[in-house]
Short mmCIF file of C-alpha atoms and ligand atoms in Angstrom, two decimals:
data_model
loop_
_atom_site.label_atom_id
_atom_site.label_comp_id
_atom_site.label_asym_id
_atom_site.label_seq_id
_atom_site.Cartn_x
_atom_site.Cartn_y
_atom_site.Cartn_z
CA MET X 16 41.04 -58.98 -10.10
CA GLN X 17 37.62 -57.54 -11.00
CA SER X 18 37.20 -54.12 -10.25
CA GLU X 19 34.72 -52.37 -7.93
CA PRO X 20 32.39 -50.37 -9.90
CA GLY X 21 31.65 -47.50 -7.76
CA ASN X 22 34.46 -47.48 -6.31
CA ASP X 23 36.95 -45.61 -9.73
CA PRO X 24 36.64 -41.82 -8.41
CA GLY X 25 37.73 -40.86 -11.84
CA LEU X 26 34.64 -42.59 -13.51
CA PRO X 27 32.32 -40.02 -13.30
CA LEU X 28 34.38 -37.05 -14.27
CA THR X 29 35.31 -39.53 -16.71
CA LEU X 30 31.51 -39.75 -17.74
CA LEU X 31 31.13 -36.10 -18.00
CA ARG X 32 33.82 -35.47 -20.23
CA GLN X 33 32.37 -38.00 -22.66
CA LEU X 34 28.38 -36.32 -22.49
CA THR X 35 29.23 -32.33 -22.78
CA PRO X 36 30.55 -32.40 -26.09
CA GLN X 37 27.32 -34.39 -26.54
CA LEU X 38 25.33 -31.90 -26.38
CA PRO X 39 24.58 -30.76 -29.92
CA GLY X 40 23.00 -35.02 -30.56
CA MET X 41 21.41 -34.63 -27.05
CA LEU X 42 19.48 -31.07 -28.83
CA SER X 43 18.68 -33.06 -31.90
CA THR X 44 17.42 -35.87 -29.99
CA LEU X 45 15.14 -34.03 -27.85
CA ARG X 46 13.88 -32.02 -31.02
CA LYS X 47 13.09 -34.97 -32.84
CA PHE X 48 10.99 -36.59 -29.50
CA VAL X 49 9.30 -33.57 -28.70
CA LEU X 50 8.44 -32.67 -32.02
CA ARG X 51 6.11 -36.41 -32.39
CA GLU X 52 3.17 -35.29 -30.29
CA SER X 53 2.65 -37.49 -27.82
CA PRO X 54 -1.10 -36.50 -25.60
CA SER X 55 -1.41 -38.94 -22.78
CA LEU X 56 -4.91 -39.57 -24.28
CA GLU X 57 -3.77 -39.98 -27.90
CA LYS X 58 -3.62 -43.59 -28.48
CA VAL X 59 -2.17 -43.18 -32.28
CA ALA X 60 -0.13 -39.85 -31.54
CA ALA X 61 1.49 -41.67 -28.72
CA ASP X 62 2.41 -44.73 -29.87
CA ARG X 63 4.46 -42.96 -33.21
CA CYS X 64 6.58 -41.23 -30.66
CA CYS X 65 6.76 -44.98 -28.83
CA GLY X 66 8.45 -45.40 -32.32
CA ILE X 67 11.04 -43.06 -32.13
CA VAL X 68 11.99 -43.80 -28.74
CA ALA X 69 11.98 -47.01 -29.68
CA THR X 70 14.37 -47.25 -32.11
CA GLU X 71 16.64 -44.57 -30.94
CA TRP X 72 17.12 -47.31 -28.05
CA ARG X 73 18.10 -49.79 -30.82
CA LYS X 74 20.86 -48.35 -31.88
CA ALA X 75 22.33 -47.64 -28.71
CA GLY X 76 22.51 -51.17 -28.37
CA ALA X 77 19.27 -51.80 -25.66
CA ARG X 78 17.24 -55.33 -26.15
CA VAL X 79 13.79 -53.24 -26.68
CA GLU X 80 10.11 -54.63 -25.65
CA ARG X 81 7.36 -52.62 -26.84
CA ILE X 82 3.85 -53.74 -24.78
CA ALA X 83 1.16 -52.85 -26.89
CA GLN X 84 -1.85 -51.74 -24.94
CA LYS X 85 -5.38 -51.49 -26.16
CA ASN X 86 -6.29 -47.45 -25.23
CA ARG X 87 -3.06 -45.56 -24.60
CA GLY X 88 0.36 -45.69 -26.16
CA ASP X 89 2.61 -48.76 -25.42
CA HIS X 90 5.41 -48.80 -23.22
CA LEU X 91 8.14 -49.74 -23.47
CA ARG X 92 11.17 -51.66 -21.54
CA MET X 93 14.44 -51.13 -22.99
CA GLU X 94 17.37 -53.34 -21.08
CA TRP X 95 20.35 -53.54 -21.25
CA LEU X 96 23.56 -56.13 -19.38
CA PRO X 97 26.92 -55.38 -18.62
CA SER X 98 28.93 -56.60 -21.18
CA GLY X 99 30.51 -59.83 -21.23
CA LYS X 100 28.39 -60.98 -17.97
CA ILE X 101 25.82 -63.82 -18.82
CA ARG X 102 24.06 -62.71 -16.10
CA ALA X 103 23.81 -59.69 -13.99
CA ARG X 104 23.38 -59.62 -10.06
CA GLY X 105 20.78 -58.01 -9.43
CA GLN X 106 18.81 -55.22 -11.64
CA LEU X 107 18.35 -51.15 -12.03
CA LEU X 108 15.33 -49.67 -13.15
CA VAL X 109 15.11 -46.16 -14.57
CA LEU X 110 11.71 -45.46 -14.69
CA GLY X 111 10.01 -42.75 -16.78
CA HIS X 112 7.21 -41.40 -19.49
CA TYR X 113 7.17 -40.15 -22.67
CA ASP X 114 3.71 -39.02 -22.49
CA THR X 115 2.17 -35.64 -22.10
CA VAL X 116 -0.45 -34.04 -21.05
CA TYR X 117 -0.55 -31.31 -24.47
CA ALA X 118 -3.54 -32.40 -26.79
CA THR X 119 -1.57 -33.19 -30.37
CA GLY X 120 -1.81 -29.70 -32.22
CA THR X 121 -0.15 -27.76 -29.12
CA LEU X 122 3.30 -27.64 -31.23
CA ALA X 123 0.98 -25.23 -33.76
CA LYS X 124 0.90 -21.93 -30.91
CA MET X 125 4.33 -23.79 -28.56
CA PRO X 126 6.63 -24.81 -30.84
CA PHE X 127 10.00 -26.56 -29.80
CA ARG X 128 12.72 -23.57 -30.18
CA ILE X 129 15.55 -22.84 -28.43
CA ALA X 130 16.37 -19.02 -27.63
CA SER X 131 18.85 -17.75 -24.01
CA GLY X 132 20.23 -21.21 -23.31
CA LYS X 133 16.32 -23.16 -22.95
CA ALA X 134 14.66 -25.49 -24.98
CA TYR X 135 11.37 -24.65 -24.99
CA GLY X 136 7.86 -26.97 -26.57
CA PRO X 137 5.45 -29.74 -25.03
CA GLY X 138 6.38 -31.96 -22.75
CA THR X 139 10.48 -31.13 -22.74
CA PHE X 140 10.65 -30.97 -19.17
CA ASP X 141 7.90 -33.06 -18.85
CA MET X 142 9.72 -35.16 -19.53
CA LYS X 143 11.83 -36.27 -22.93
CA ALA X 144 14.57 -34.29 -21.44
CA GLY X 145 14.81 -36.60 -19.19
CA ILE X 146 14.05 -39.60 -21.36
CA VAL X 147 17.33 -37.95 -23.28
CA GLN X 148 19.52 -37.88 -20.68
CA ALA X 149 19.41 -41.22 -20.07
CA LEU X 150 19.64 -42.81 -23.16
CA PHE X 151 22.95 -40.39 -23.81
CA ALA X 152 24.08 -41.69 -19.88
CA LEU X 153 23.35 -45.57 -21.51
CA GLU X 154 25.59 -44.12 -24.33
CA ALA X 155 28.20 -42.70 -22.20
CA LEU X 156 28.45 -45.73 -20.48
CA ARG X 157 29.60 -48.27 -23.57
CA LYS X 158 32.01 -45.72 -24.56
CA CYS X 159 33.79 -45.07 -21.30
CA ARG X 160 33.44 -49.14 -20.88
CA ALA X 161 31.98 -48.36 -17.23
CA PRO X 162 32.52 -51.14 -15.04
CA VAL X 163 28.28 -51.73 -14.32
CA ARG X 164 27.37 -54.36 -12.59
CA LYS X 165 23.74 -54.87 -12.73
CA GLY X 166 21.42 -55.06 -15.90
CA ILE X 167 19.72 -51.96 -16.34
CA VAL X 168 15.89 -52.32 -16.75
CA PHE X 169 14.74 -49.14 -18.82
CA LEU X 170 10.98 -48.23 -18.57
CA TRP X 171 8.92 -45.61 -20.88
CA THR X 172 4.98 -45.45 -19.63
CA SER X 173 2.36 -43.61 -21.93
CA ASP X 174 0.16 -42.95 -19.20
CA GLU X 175 1.76 -41.28 -16.25
CA GLU X 176 0.36 -37.87 -16.76
CA ILE X 177 -3.57 -39.67 -16.50
CA GLY X 178 -2.60 -41.95 -12.69
CA SER X 179 -0.50 -44.80 -14.19
CA GLY X 180 -3.76 -46.31 -14.84
CA CYS X 181 -2.45 -49.13 -17.32
CA SER X 182 1.04 -48.75 -16.80
CA ARG X 183 0.99 -49.46 -12.70
CA LYS X 184 1.23 -53.38 -12.67
CA LEU X 185 4.25 -53.17 -14.63
CA ILE X 186 6.20 -49.94 -13.02
CA GLU X 187 5.44 -52.29 -9.70
CA THR X 188 6.13 -55.92 -11.29
CA GLU X 189 9.57 -54.22 -12.56
CA ALA X 190 10.17 -52.03 -8.77
CA ARG X 191 10.19 -55.08 -7.33
CA ARG X 192 12.86 -57.09 -9.27
CA SER X 193 15.18 -54.07 -8.64
CA ASP X 194 17.60 -52.67 -5.66
CA ALA X 195 16.77 -49.28 -6.56
CA VAL X 196 14.38 -47.33 -9.02
CA PHE X 197 16.35 -43.99 -10.42
CA VAL X 198 13.14 -41.93 -11.82
CA LEU X 199 13.71 -39.13 -14.39
CA GLU X 200 10.94 -36.99 -13.61
CA PRO X 201 12.47 -33.44 -13.75
CA SER X 202 13.77 -31.88 -11.22
CA PHE X 203 12.54 -28.70 -8.94
CA GLY X 204 13.37 -25.32 -9.59
CA PRO X 205 16.02 -23.83 -11.39
CA ARG X 206 19.23 -25.19 -8.87
CA GLY X 207 17.26 -28.65 -10.09
CA LEU X 208 16.63 -30.43 -6.62
CA LEU X 209 16.44 -33.77 -6.71
CA LYS X 210 13.42 -35.05 -5.14
CA THR X 211 13.25 -37.03 -1.82
CA THR X 212 9.80 -36.79 -0.44
CA ARG X 213 7.05 -36.87 -2.80
CA LYS X 214 4.14 -36.38 -0.62
CA GLY X 215 1.28 -39.22 -1.20
CA VAL X 216 -2.16 -37.92 -3.56
CA GLY X 217 -6.10 -39.67 -3.46
CA GLU X 218 -8.96 -38.24 -4.72
CA ALA X 219 -11.90 -39.72 -2.77
CA GLU X 220 -15.91 -38.88 -3.13
CA ILE X 221 -18.02 -37.98 -1.25
CA ILE X 222 -22.08 -38.77 -2.55
CA VAL X 223 -24.56 -37.21 -0.19
CA HIS X 224 -28.77 -39.18 -0.24
CA GLY X 225 -31.32 -36.81 0.87
CA ARG X 226 -34.86 -37.13 0.07
CA ALA X 227 -36.72 -34.04 -2.32
CA SER X 228 -39.71 -32.32 -1.83
CA HIS X 229 -41.08 -29.27 -2.68
CA ALA X 230 -39.12 -26.69 -1.36
CA GLY X 231 -42.87 -24.74 -0.13
CA LEU X 232 -45.54 -26.86 0.06
CA ALA X 233 -43.05 -30.28 1.90
CA PRO X 234 -39.88 -28.52 3.20
CA GLN X 235 -40.32 -30.38 6.41
CA GLU X 236 -40.83 -34.00 4.85
CA GLY X 237 -37.16 -32.93 2.47
CA VAL X 238 -33.32 -33.82 3.02
CA ASN X 239 -31.41 -31.27 1.68
CA ALA X 240 -28.74 -32.71 0.21
CA VAL X 241 -26.57 -29.64 -0.32
CA HIS X 242 -26.89 -28.42 2.92
CA GLU X 243 -25.25 -31.41 4.29
CA LEU X 244 -22.78 -31.97 1.94
CA ALA X 245 -22.25 -27.74 3.02
CA GLN X 246 -21.22 -29.22 5.99
CA GLN X 247 -19.97 -32.42 5.39
CA ILE X 248 -17.04 -29.88 3.79
CA ALA X 249 -16.53 -27.97 6.78
CA HIS X 250 -15.78 -30.44 9.06
CA ILE X 251 -13.60 -31.21 6.55
CA GLN X 252 -12.37 -28.74 6.02
CA LYS X 253 -10.62 -28.82 8.82
CA TRP X 254 -8.41 -31.89 9.16
CA ASN X 255 -5.57 -28.72 6.59
CA ASP X 256 -2.18 -29.20 8.31
CA LEU X 257 -0.22 -27.00 6.13
CA ARG X 258 2.69 -27.61 8.37
CA ARG X 259 2.40 -31.20 8.77
CA GLY X 260 1.88 -31.01 4.83
CA ILE X 261 -1.52 -32.67 4.96
CA SER X 262 -4.06 -30.48 2.32
CA VAL X 263 -7.68 -31.74 2.00
CA ASN X 264 -9.18 -29.53 -0.86
CA ALA X 265 -13.13 -30.00 -2.08
CA ASP X 266 -12.25 -29.20 -5.73
CA VAL X 267 -14.80 -30.42 -7.86
CA ILE X 268 -18.95 -29.88 -6.52
CA GLU X 269 -21.99 -30.23 -7.85
CA GLY X 270 -26.23 -31.11 -6.22
CA GLY X 271 -29.44 -30.39 -6.38
CA THR X 272 -32.19 -30.47 -9.42
CA ARG X 273 -33.39 -27.15 -9.63
CA VAL X 274 -35.20 -24.32 -7.34
CA ASN X 275 -38.19 -25.39 -6.10
CA VAL X 276 -37.29 -29.08 -5.65
CA ILE X 277 -35.11 -30.33 -2.03
CA ALA X 278 -31.75 -31.31 -3.47
CA GLU X 279 -32.04 -34.87 -2.98
CA ARG X 280 -28.48 -35.66 -4.10
CA ALA X 281 -25.11 -33.97 -4.03
CA ARG X 282 -21.27 -34.73 -4.48
CA ALA X 283 -18.08 -33.58 -4.27
CA LEU X 284 -14.32 -34.88 -5.21
CA ILE X 285 -11.89 -34.21 -2.90
CA ASP X 286 -8.68 -34.03 -3.25
CA LEU X 287 -6.29 -35.67 -0.37
CA ARG X 288 -2.21 -35.08 -0.01
CA ALA X 289 -0.26 -36.07 3.39
CA LEU X 290 3.67 -36.30 3.35
CA THR X 291 3.72 -39.02 5.99
CA ILE X 292 2.63 -43.04 5.75
CA THR X 293 0.33 -42.45 8.83
CA ASP X 294 -1.09 -39.01 8.60
CA MET X 295 -2.49 -40.83 4.98
CA ARG X 296 -4.27 -43.46 6.94
CA GLN X 297 -5.58 -41.43 9.56
CA LEU X 298 -7.09 -39.14 6.50
CA GLU X 299 -8.15 -42.21 5.24
CA ARG X 300 -10.06 -43.27 8.26
CA ARG X 301 -11.19 -40.48 9.38
CA LEU X 302 -13.12 -40.49 5.57
CA ARG X 303 -14.27 -43.73 6.43
CA ALA X 304 -15.42 -43.16 9.69
CA LEU X 305 -17.79 -39.61 8.27
CA LYS X 306 -21.66 -39.78 9.77
CA PRO X 307 -24.75 -38.49 8.34
CA ILE X 308 -25.41 -34.89 9.93
CA ALA X 309 -28.80 -33.97 8.98
CA ARG X 310 -31.11 -37.08 10.35
CA GLY X 311 -32.62 -39.01 7.16
CA ALA X 312 -29.08 -38.30 4.89
CA ARG X 313 -27.43 -40.97 4.24
CA LEU X 314 -23.30 -40.73 2.74
CA GLU X 315 -21.61 -42.87 0.78
CA VAL X 316 -17.56 -42.46 0.25
CA ARG X 317 -15.66 -44.07 -2.36
CA GLY X 318 -11.64 -43.54 -3.48
CA GLY X 319 -8.83 -42.07 -1.08
CA PHE X 320 -4.72 -42.69 -2.15
CA ASN X 321 -4.05 -43.87 -5.33
CA ARG X 322 -0.32 -42.90 -4.50
CA ALA X 323 1.70 -43.16 -0.74
CA PRO X 324 3.53 -40.56 0.53
CA MET X 325 7.31 -41.09 -1.10
CA GLU X 326 9.32 -41.20 2.24
CA ARG X 327 12.62 -39.49 2.93
CA LYS X 328 14.21 -42.90 4.17
CA VAL X 329 13.37 -45.05 1.01
CA SER X 330 15.53 -42.12 -0.82
CA ALA X 331 18.39 -40.75 1.55
CA GLU X 332 20.78 -43.40 0.72
CA LEU X 333 20.62 -43.64 -3.11
CA PHE X 334 20.49 -39.67 -2.80
CA ALA X 335 23.60 -39.62 -0.12
CA ARG X 336 25.44 -41.57 -2.99
CA ALA X 337 24.45 -38.80 -5.91
CA LYS X 338 25.58 -36.07 -3.78
CA ALA X 339 28.94 -37.46 -3.57
CA LEU X 340 29.26 -38.34 -7.10
CA ALA X 341 28.66 -35.01 -7.90
CA ALA X 342 31.61 -33.86 -5.77
CA GLN X 343 33.02 -35.35 -7.90
CA MET X 344 31.82 -33.28 -10.72
CA LYS X 345 32.47 -30.62 -9.19
CA PHE X 346 28.98 -29.25 -8.42
CA ARG X 347 26.70 -29.50 -6.13
CA ILE X 348 23.31 -31.42 -6.10
CA GLU X 349 20.52 -30.79 -2.83
CA ASP X 350 17.22 -32.24 -2.86
CA CYS X 351 13.58 -31.14 -1.86
CA VAL X 352 9.96 -32.11 -0.74
CA ALA X 353 7.10 -32.00 -3.52
CA GLY X 354 3.30 -31.81 -3.10
CA GLY X 355 2.44 -33.51 -6.60
CA GLY X 356 2.47 -37.20 -6.87
CA SER X 357 4.89 -39.30 -9.33
CA ASP X 358 5.28 -43.13 -10.33
CA GLY X 359 8.46 -42.82 -7.67
CA ASN X 360 5.45 -42.90 -4.94
CA LEU X 361 5.05 -46.34 -6.50
CA THR X 362 8.07 -47.74 -6.64
CA ALA X 363 9.29 -46.88 -2.52
CA ALA X 364 5.33 -47.51 -1.55
CA LEU X 365 7.27 -51.09 -2.04
CA GLY X 366 9.32 -49.89 -0.09
CA VAL X 367 12.11 -49.68 -3.19
CA PRO X 368 15.26 -46.97 -2.30
CA THR X 369 13.86 -44.93 -4.28
CA LEU X 370 15.38 -41.24 -6.24
CA ASP X 371 13.39 -38.88 -7.76
CA GLY X 372 13.56 -35.74 -10.20
CA LEU X 373 17.26 -37.08 -11.38
CA GLY X 374 15.44 -35.58 -14.57
CA ALA X 375 15.89 -32.33 -16.45
CA VAL X 376 16.49 -28.84 -14.91
CA GLY X 377 13.90 -26.05 -16.27
CA ASP X 378 10.55 -24.91 -15.85
CA GLY X 379 6.97 -24.14 -16.85
CA ALA X 380 6.06 -27.67 -16.57
CA HIS X 381 2.21 -28.20 -17.82
CA SER X 382 2.48 -24.70 -18.70
CA ALA X 383 3.01 -22.30 -21.85
CA HIS X 384 6.53 -21.43 -21.17
CA GLU X 385 7.44 -25.14 -20.18
CA HIS X 386 11.88 -25.72 -21.13
CA VAL X 387 14.89 -27.02 -20.07
CA LEU X 388 18.03 -24.76 -19.34
CA ILE X 389 19.95 -26.67 -22.37
CA LYS X 390 23.36 -26.89 -20.05
CA THR X 391 22.59 -28.78 -17.62
CA MET X 392 21.58 -32.17 -19.95
CA PRO X 393 25.33 -33.40 -20.23
CA GLN X 394 25.91 -32.60 -16.27
CA ARG X 395 22.55 -34.43 -15.25
CA ALA X 396 23.04 -36.83 -17.82
CA ALA X 397 26.74 -37.76 -16.43
CA LEU X 398 24.99 -37.41 -12.98
CA LEU X 399 22.48 -40.37 -14.49
CA ALA X 400 25.68 -42.30 -15.38
CA ALA X 401 27.67 -42.51 -12.31
CA LEU X 402 24.92 -43.30 -10.31
CA LEU X 403 24.44 -46.64 -12.58
CA ALA X 404 28.25 -47.32 -12.31
CA ALA X 405 27.73 -46.90 -8.69
CA SER X 406 23.81 -48.61 -7.49
ZN1 ZN R 513 5.62 -36.06 -15.53
#
């Protein structure tokens, strides 16, 4: 009789023991990935990074599919089936992105370096170390002959940092086929908290159409779009409720043409965040219901939430499993709420169990001091491997 995976209490420790001495290999792979800069907006550079990531996965025995993109880096889909299985029972999705927010040339002023137990460099923390950990997790599962019962699909996309426009469909398709999604985005803080709740993220555009007129000679004939927009912003500002996790911010405004001319047009870009689907829907309703305040003004409202909130209930079971597995490896993990969105929001919105923040432990994402705490890499890789074996 085949033993049920997840029931082997010794497996997590075996995986951790297998992975701990792999740290030097993990660091040299991380270095390789970081030295290939991969900005979301530079296809040629991103494709080069995509190529070396693919090579490493081929070496690890995964079936690699490179999904060509016209304007962005290609996406990578890697599939690994438990050996000896003709057909796996179900699928697990490991999700991440290899693009970074740093333009090519950043390495010159922000080189890859290791100092005081930290690995620095563009994209180390967000999230190339996560990809490295997943690669070594897979190798550990193979080497330990862990009884994995499901097929594992690893999906590394190229445009997460710019909103996942060209990967969203692919992510959603794979998520629908999966029983669980593990997102290799960075964890939070020095203790490496997993992300079990993420705010939903949206962007709305409010355009006010007024009527231009001479500010001196015929003010009564004008409808000032800038005044109208200012009042609308003062109104929507009151929707903020930070304790509930709702924030509404006018991040960009523009309007008018010159002095002496009553502004005909004004526009604002509004950042929207909400912690629950109910609050997200209410914010969207309120936006659509905005009415002009000045007579003669006209409003146009576009956009809304593009990533729905990831509510904790979608993560709760997987998190409990992760916590129990970590305890078997003699370490503790906790969870937190993240204000930012990730591709985890997309899979959670489909109701597919999703656990996010399983990637690197470190700090400084999107900044000059971005780094990873290197001693945590084998541990986090072991946690992922154990989750894949137990799910
Ligand atoms: Zn990221």
